[in-house]
XYZ file of C-alpha atoms in Angstrom:
528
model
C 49.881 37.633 149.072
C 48.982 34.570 147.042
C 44.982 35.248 147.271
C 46.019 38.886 146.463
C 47.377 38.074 143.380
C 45.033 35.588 142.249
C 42.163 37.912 143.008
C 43.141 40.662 141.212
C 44.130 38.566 137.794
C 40.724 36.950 137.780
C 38.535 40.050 138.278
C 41.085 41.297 135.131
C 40.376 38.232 133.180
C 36.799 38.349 134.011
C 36.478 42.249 132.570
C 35.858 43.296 136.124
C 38.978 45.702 136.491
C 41.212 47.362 133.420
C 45.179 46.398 133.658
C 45.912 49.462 135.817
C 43.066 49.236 138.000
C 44.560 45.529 138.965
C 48.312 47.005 139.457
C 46.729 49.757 141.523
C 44.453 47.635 143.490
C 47.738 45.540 144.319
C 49.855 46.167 148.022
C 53.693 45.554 146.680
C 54.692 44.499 150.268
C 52.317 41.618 150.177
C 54.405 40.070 147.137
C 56.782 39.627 149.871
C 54.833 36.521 151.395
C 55.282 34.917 147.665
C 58.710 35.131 147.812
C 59.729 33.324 151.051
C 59.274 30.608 154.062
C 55.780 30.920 155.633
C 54.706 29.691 158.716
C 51.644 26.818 158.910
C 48.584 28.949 160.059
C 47.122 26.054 162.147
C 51.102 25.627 163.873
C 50.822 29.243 165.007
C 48.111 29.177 166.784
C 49.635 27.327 169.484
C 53.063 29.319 169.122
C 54.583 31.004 172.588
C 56.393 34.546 171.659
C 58.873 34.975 173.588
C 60.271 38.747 172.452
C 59.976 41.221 169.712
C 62.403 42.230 167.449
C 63.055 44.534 164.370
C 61.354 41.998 160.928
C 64.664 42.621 159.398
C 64.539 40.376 156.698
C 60.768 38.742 155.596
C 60.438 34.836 156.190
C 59.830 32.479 158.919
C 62.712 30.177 160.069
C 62.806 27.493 162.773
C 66.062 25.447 163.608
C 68.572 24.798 166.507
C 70.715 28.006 168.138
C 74.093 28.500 167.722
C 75.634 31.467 168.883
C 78.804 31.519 166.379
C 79.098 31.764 162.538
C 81.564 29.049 161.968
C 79.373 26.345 163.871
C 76.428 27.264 161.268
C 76.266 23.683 160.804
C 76.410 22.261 163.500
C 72.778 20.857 162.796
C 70.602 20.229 159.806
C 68.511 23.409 160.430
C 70.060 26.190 162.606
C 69.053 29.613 164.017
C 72.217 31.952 164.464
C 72.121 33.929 167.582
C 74.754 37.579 167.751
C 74.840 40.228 169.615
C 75.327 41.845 166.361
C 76.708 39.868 163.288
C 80.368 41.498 161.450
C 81.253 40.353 158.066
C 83.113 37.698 159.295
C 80.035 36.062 159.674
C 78.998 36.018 156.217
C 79.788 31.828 156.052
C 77.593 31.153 159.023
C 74.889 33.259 158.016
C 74.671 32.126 154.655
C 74.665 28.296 155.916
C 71.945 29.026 158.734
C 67.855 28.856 158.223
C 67.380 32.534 159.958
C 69.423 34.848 162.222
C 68.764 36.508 165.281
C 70.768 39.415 166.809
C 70.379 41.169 170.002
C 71.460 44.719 168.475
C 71.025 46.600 165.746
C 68.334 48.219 163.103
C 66.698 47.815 159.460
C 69.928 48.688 158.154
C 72.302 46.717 160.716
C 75.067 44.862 159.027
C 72.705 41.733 159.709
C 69.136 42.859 158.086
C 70.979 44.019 154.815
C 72.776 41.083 154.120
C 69.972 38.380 155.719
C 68.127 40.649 153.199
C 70.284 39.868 150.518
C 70.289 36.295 151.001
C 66.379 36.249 151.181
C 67.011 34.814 154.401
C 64.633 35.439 157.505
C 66.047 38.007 159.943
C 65.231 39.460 163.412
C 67.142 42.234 164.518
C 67.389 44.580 167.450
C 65.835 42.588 169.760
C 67.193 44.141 172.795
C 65.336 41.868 175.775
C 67.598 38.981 174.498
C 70.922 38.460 176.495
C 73.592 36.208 175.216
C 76.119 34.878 176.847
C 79.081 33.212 174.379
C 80.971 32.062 176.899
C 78.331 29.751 178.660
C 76.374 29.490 175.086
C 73.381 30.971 175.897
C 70.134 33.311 175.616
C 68.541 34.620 178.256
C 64.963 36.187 178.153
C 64.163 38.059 181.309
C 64.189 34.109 183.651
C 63.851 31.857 180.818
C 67.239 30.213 179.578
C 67.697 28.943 175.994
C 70.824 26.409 175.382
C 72.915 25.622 172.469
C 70.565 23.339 170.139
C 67.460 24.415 171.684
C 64.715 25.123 168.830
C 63.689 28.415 168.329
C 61.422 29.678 165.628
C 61.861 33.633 163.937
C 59.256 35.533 161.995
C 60.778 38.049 159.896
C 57.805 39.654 158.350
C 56.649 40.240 162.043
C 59.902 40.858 164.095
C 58.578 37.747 166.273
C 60.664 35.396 168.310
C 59.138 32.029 169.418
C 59.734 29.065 171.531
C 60.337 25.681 170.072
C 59.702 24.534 166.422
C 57.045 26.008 164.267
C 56.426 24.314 160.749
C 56.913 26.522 157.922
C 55.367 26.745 154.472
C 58.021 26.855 151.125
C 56.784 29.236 148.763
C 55.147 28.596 145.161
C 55.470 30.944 142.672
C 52.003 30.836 140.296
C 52.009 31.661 136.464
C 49.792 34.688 138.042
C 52.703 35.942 139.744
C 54.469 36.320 136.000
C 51.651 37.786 134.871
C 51.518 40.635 137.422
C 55.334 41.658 136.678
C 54.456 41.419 132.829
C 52.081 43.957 133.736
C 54.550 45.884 135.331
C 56.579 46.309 132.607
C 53.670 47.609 130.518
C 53.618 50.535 132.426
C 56.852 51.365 134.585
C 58.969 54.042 133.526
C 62.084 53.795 135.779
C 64.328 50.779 136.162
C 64.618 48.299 138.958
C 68.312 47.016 139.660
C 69.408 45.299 142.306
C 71.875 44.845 145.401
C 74.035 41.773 144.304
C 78.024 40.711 146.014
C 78.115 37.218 143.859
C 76.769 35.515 140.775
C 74.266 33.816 142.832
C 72.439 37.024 143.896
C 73.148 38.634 140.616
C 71.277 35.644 138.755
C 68.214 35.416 141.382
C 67.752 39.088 140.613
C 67.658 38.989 137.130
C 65.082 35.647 137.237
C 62.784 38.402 139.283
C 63.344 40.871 136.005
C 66.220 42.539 137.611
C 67.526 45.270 134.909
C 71.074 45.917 136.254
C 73.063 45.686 139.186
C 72.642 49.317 141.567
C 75.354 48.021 144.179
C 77.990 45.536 144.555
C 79.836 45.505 147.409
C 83.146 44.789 147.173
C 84.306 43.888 150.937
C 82.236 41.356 150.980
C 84.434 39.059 149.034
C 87.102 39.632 150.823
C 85.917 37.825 153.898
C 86.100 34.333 152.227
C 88.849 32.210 153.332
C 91.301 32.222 150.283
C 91.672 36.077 150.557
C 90.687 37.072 154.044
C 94.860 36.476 155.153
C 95.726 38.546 151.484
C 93.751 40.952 152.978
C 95.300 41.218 156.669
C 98.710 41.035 155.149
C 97.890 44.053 153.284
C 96.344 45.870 156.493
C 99.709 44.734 158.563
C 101.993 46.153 156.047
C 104.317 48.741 157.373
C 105.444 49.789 153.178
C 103.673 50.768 150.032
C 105.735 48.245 148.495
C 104.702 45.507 151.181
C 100.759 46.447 150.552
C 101.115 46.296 146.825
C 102.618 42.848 147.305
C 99.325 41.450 149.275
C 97.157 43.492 146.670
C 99.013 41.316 143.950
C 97.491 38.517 145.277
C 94.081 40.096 145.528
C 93.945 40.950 141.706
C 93.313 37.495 140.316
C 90.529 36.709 142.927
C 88.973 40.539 142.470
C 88.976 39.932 138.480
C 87.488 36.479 138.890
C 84.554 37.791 141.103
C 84.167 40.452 139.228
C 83.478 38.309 135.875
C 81.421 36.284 137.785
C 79.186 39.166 138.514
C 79.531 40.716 134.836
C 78.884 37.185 133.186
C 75.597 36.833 135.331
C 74.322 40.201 134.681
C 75.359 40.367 130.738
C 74.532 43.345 128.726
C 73.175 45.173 131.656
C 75.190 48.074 133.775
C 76.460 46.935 137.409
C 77.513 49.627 139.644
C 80.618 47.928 141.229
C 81.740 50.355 144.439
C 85.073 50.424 145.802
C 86.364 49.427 149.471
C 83.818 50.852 152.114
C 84.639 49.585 155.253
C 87.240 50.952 157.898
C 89.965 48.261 157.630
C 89.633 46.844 161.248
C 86.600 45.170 160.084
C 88.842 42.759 158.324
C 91.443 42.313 160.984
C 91.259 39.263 163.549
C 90.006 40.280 167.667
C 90.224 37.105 168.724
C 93.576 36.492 170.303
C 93.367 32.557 168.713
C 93.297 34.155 165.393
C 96.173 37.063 166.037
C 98.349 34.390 167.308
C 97.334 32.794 163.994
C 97.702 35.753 161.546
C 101.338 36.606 163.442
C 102.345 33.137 162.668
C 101.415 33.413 159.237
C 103.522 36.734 158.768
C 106.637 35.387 160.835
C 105.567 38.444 163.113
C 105.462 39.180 166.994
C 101.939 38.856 168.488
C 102.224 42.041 169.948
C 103.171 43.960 166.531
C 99.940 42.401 165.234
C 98.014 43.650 168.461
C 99.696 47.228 167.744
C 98.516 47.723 164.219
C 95.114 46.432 165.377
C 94.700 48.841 168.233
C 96.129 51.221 165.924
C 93.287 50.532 163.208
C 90.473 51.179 166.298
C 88.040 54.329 166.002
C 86.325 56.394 168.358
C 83.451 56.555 165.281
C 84.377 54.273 162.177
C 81.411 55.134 160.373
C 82.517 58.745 160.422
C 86.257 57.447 159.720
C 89.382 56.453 158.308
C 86.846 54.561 155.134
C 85.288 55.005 151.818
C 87.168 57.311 149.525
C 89.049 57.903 152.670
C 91.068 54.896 152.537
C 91.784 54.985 148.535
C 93.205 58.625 148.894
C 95.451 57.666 151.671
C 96.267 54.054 149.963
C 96.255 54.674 146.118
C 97.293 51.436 145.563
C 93.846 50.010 147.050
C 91.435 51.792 144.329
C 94.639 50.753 141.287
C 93.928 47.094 142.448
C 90.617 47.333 142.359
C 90.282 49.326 139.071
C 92.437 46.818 137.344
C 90.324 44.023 138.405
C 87.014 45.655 137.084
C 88.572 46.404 133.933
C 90.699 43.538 133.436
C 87.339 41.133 133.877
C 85.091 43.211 131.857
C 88.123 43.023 128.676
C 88.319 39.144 129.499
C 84.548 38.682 129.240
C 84.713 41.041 125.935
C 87.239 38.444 124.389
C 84.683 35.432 125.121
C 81.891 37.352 123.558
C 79.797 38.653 126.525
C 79.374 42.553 127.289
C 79.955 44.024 130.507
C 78.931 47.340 130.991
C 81.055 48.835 134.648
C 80.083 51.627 136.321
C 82.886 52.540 139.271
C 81.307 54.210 142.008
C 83.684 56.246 144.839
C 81.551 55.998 147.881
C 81.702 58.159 150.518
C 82.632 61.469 149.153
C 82.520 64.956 150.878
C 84.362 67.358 148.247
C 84.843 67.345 144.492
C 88.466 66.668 145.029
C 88.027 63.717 147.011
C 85.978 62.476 143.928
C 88.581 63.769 141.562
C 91.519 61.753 143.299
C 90.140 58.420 143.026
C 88.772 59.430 139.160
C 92.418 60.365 137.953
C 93.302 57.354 139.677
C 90.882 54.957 137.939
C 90.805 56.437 134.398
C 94.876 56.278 134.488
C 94.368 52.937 135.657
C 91.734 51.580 133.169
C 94.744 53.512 130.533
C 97.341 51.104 131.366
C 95.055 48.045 130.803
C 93.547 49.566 127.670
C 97.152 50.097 126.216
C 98.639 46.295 127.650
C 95.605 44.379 126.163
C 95.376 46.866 123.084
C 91.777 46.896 123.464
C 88.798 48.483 125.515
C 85.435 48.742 126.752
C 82.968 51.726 128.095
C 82.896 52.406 131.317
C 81.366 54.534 133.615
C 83.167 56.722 137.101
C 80.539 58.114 139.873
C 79.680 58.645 143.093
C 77.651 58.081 146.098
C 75.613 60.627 147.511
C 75.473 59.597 151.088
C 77.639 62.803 153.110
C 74.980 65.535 152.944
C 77.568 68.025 152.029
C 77.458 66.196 148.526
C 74.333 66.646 148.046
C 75.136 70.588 148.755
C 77.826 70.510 146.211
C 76.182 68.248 144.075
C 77.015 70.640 141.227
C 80.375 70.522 141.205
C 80.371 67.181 141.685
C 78.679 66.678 138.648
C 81.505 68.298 136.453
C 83.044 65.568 136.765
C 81.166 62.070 137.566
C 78.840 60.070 135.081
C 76.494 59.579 137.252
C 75.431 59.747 141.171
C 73.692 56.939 143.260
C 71.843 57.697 146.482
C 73.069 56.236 149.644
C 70.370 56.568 151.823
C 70.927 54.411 154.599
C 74.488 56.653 155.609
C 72.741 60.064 154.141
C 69.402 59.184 156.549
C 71.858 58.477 159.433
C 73.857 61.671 158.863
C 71.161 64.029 158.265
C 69.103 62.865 161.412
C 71.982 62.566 163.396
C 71.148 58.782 164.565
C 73.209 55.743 164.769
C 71.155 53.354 162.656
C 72.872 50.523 164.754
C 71.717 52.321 168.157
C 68.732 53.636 167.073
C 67.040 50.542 167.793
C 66.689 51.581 171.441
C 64.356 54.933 170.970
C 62.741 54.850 167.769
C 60.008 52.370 169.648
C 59.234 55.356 172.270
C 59.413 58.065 169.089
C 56.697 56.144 167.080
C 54.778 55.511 170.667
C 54.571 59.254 171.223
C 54.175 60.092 168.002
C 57.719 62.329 167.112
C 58.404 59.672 164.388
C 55.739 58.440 161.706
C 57.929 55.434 160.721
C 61.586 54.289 160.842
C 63.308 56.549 158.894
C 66.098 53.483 158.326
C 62.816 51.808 156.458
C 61.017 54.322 154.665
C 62.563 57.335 153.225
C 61.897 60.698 155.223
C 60.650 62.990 152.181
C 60.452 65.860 154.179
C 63.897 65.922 155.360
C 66.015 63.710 153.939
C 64.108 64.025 150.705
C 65.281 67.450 150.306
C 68.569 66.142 149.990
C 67.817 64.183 147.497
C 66.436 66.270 145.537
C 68.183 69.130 146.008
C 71.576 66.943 144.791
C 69.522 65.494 142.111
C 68.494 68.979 140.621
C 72.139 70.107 141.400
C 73.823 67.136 139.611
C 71.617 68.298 136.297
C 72.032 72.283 136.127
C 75.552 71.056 135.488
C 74.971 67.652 133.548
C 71.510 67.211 132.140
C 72.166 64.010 131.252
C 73.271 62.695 134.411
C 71.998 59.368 134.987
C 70.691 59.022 138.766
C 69.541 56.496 140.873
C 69.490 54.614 144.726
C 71.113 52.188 146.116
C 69.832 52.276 150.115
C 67.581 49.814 151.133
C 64.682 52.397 150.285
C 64.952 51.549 146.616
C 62.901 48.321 148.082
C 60.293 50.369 150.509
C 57.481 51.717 148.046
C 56.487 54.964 149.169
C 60.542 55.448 148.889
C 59.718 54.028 145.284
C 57.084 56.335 144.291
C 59.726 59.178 145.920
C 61.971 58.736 143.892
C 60.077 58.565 140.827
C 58.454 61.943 141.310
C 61.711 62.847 141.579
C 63.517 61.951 138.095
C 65.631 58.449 139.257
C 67.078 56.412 136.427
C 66.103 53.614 138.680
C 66.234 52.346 141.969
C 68.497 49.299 143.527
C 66.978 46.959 146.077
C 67.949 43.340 147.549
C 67.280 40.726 145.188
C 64.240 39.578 146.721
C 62.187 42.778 146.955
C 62.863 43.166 143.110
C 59.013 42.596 142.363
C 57.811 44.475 144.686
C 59.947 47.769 143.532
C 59.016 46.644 140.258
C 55.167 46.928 141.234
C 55.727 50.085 142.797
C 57.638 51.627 139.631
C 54.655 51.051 137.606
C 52.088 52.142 140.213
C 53.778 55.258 140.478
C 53.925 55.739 136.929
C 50.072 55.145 136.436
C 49.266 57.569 139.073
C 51.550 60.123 137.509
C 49.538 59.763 134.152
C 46.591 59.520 135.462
């Protein structure tokens, strides 16, 4: 990546190649070495590899395994080991050097946040078995302990014994130069993928131009709210959730002005509650026992509500819109924190500029229930405060019957973002955690090209897109566009959605540049 670069800006220096020719001549994946943990060439060519994985997450990490979240630092440098990782492990995984699961695809709960992070990740890497109970990872008659090293490579998807030194990376004044160049010629935004303040400022230092996604159950999961949260999931009453949300608000409104403060002046797409609400209740009975204490309830009623809470298929569940139209009060909370942060950041001077995205939507009116109740919403604070801001309501386009009705849709939302990771897993029909186990033999015998989870299918999944793209502007012309699946990152995916009339595409923070190369490469070939 680094000789790449500093190739290319010396045969432009030198006369050799024109400005274009350079960003043209340029691979945007190989920015991705410049951006992370390398491994020492000379260490690897004594490594062992002991199993493949999915390269989740670019990087190379070495450190210690532990196999749960809240022993992340246990050691100075740690590897976590999961079967899979929930977001109850979003401590651990923050605090560890790289993370390894067992299960899982490019867009496993583990490779989008790792990617996030800009932290190494290995996913899917189904000849690992670990065992919690006795605290270790088996691969096929070799045993690995607690605190053994263990070395991942998350540009490669390898997995190797021991400790392998790794290589911080430098960014050159070359580097700046290339993304200058960039925005010479790129006609379509880059945003970004960004939960907190930190992500939201790393983003912008890589010439992030908005926010695409922020996901709001992520905050949740840190320890001040987490037991708000439950409360509100055990409560039997309106009145009783409304009473946890109350203690929500202040914590929502202060993340939320976190987020706007970092990203001032430019749009963030903030989208409501996602997740099916067991993902925030407690399955350890330690924890129930815990929670019931905390609630002066039975163990057993808290068992009850959490076997009640269980799915046959979450992803296809009780989530999403889902949960605001059958709890109201969820999407008023959440409404009135947005709001309420943007007016406070107004009154110190800084603009925010919210844009309210309803994820998850099948029907107009499933859209149009969670608008009323956001605009009415956003009323009462504009009328308390005697004051307002602009703001934005719209909608993911991840259920491919949106897409069909993308018209209608349209009537009423200010703009649509692209959910491609749940609208590539609907329209092929494949669990993008379980995938994992055939794609391998698909590419092998040739019925797959690539992972559809990584690069966008055009053919198929593309028509989607486009067709709810084209359908969103017979009704609104103006209708601003864009992606937020991890293919706003891939650039082929890029290019895609270029040719296809994006406002811009939303990535993880770290593959900002490389989008950014890809926007302007597209656009070059377009003119050319």
């Amino acid at each position: 990546g680094a000789a790449m670069v500093k190739i290319a800006m010396d045969l432009l220096k030198e006369g050799a190649m024109d400005e274009k020719e350079t960003l043209l001549r340029m691979e945007p994946n190989k920015l991705d070495e410049l951006l992370h943990p390398i491994f020492d060439p000379k260490a690897l060519k004594k490594v062992h590899v002991i199993a493949q994985g999915l390269p989740a997450s670019p990087g190379a990490a070495t450190g210690k395994l532990v196999f749960f979240a809240d022993e992340a630092d246990k050691y100075k440098y740690t590897i976590l080991a999961r079967i899979e990782t929930s977001p109850e492990d979003l401590e651990g995984m923050n605090i560890a050097k790289g993370i390894l699961t067992a299960r899982g695809g490019m867009t496993s709960h583990a490779a989008v946040v790792a990617r996030g992070m800009g932290k190494c990740c290995v996913s899917g890497a189904g000849a690992l078995k670990i065992d919690y109970k006795n605290r270790i990872l088996r691969v096929d008659d070799k045993v690995y302990h607690e605190g053994d090293w263990i070395s991942l490579n998350g540009s490669t998807g390898n997995i190797i014994e021991g400790k392998v030194a790794t290589i911080e990376p430098e960014l050159s004044g070359e580097f700046g130069e290339i993304m200058e160049l960039t925005n010479k010629y790129t006609k379509m935004q880059v945003r970004t993928n960004a939960d907190s303040p930190k992500d939201a400022i790393a983003a912008r230092k890589f010439g992030a131009q908005g926010i695409g996604l922020t996901r709001t159950e992520h905050m949740f999961f840190e320890v001040d709210r987490i037991k708000a949260m439950r409360e509100m999931i055990l409560a039997d009453t309106v009145n009783g959730r409304k009473r946890a949300l109350k203690q929500l608000l202040p914590m929502q409104r202060e993340d939320f002005e976190g987020i706007f403060e970092a990203m001032q002046g430019l749009p963030v797409t903030v989208r409501l509650l996602d997740p099916p609400l067991h993902e925030f209740v407690p399955h350890q009975l330690s924890l129930q026992k815990e929670l019931a204490e905390e609630m002066h309830i039975s163990v057993g009623a808290v068992k009850s509500k959490i076997a009640d809470l269980a799915e046959f298929n979450p992803m296809l569940g009780h989530r999403g819109c889902r949960l605001g139209n059958t709890y109201p009060e969820i999407t008023e909370m959440q409404a009135r924190a947005i709001i309420e942060a943007a007016l406070n950041l107004k009154a110190k001077g800084i603009e925010a500029k919210p844009e309210i995205m309803v994820p998850l939507i099948g029907t107009s009116d499933e859209f149009i229930l969670q608008e009323n109740i956001i605009r009415q919403t956003a009323e009462k604070v504009f009328e308390e405060r005697n004051d307002s801001i602009e703001y934005l309501v719209g909608t993911m386009i991840e259920i491919p019957r949106a897409a069909l009705m993308a018209d209608k849709i349209a009537e009423r939302a200010d703009f649509f973002s692209f959910g491609t990771n749940d609208l590539t897993q609907m329209a092929f029909g494949y669990s993008r955690d379980d995938a994992g186990k055939f794609l391998p033999i698909y590419f092998e015998k040739g019925i797959l090209k690539a992972d559809p989870f990584e690069v966008l299918d055009q053919e198929g999944v593309g028509q989607l897109v486009e067709m709810g793209t084209e359908r969103g502007r017979n009704t609104k012309p103006d209708l601003k566009v864009g992606i937020c699946g991890e293919h706003g990152g891939e650039p082929s995916s890029v290019e895609f959605c270029y040719k296809t009339g994006m406002n811009y595409v939303s990535c993880s923070p770290f593959r900002v540049p490389i989008a950014r190369l890809a926007c302007a490469q597209a656009a070059i070939k377009d003119n050319a």
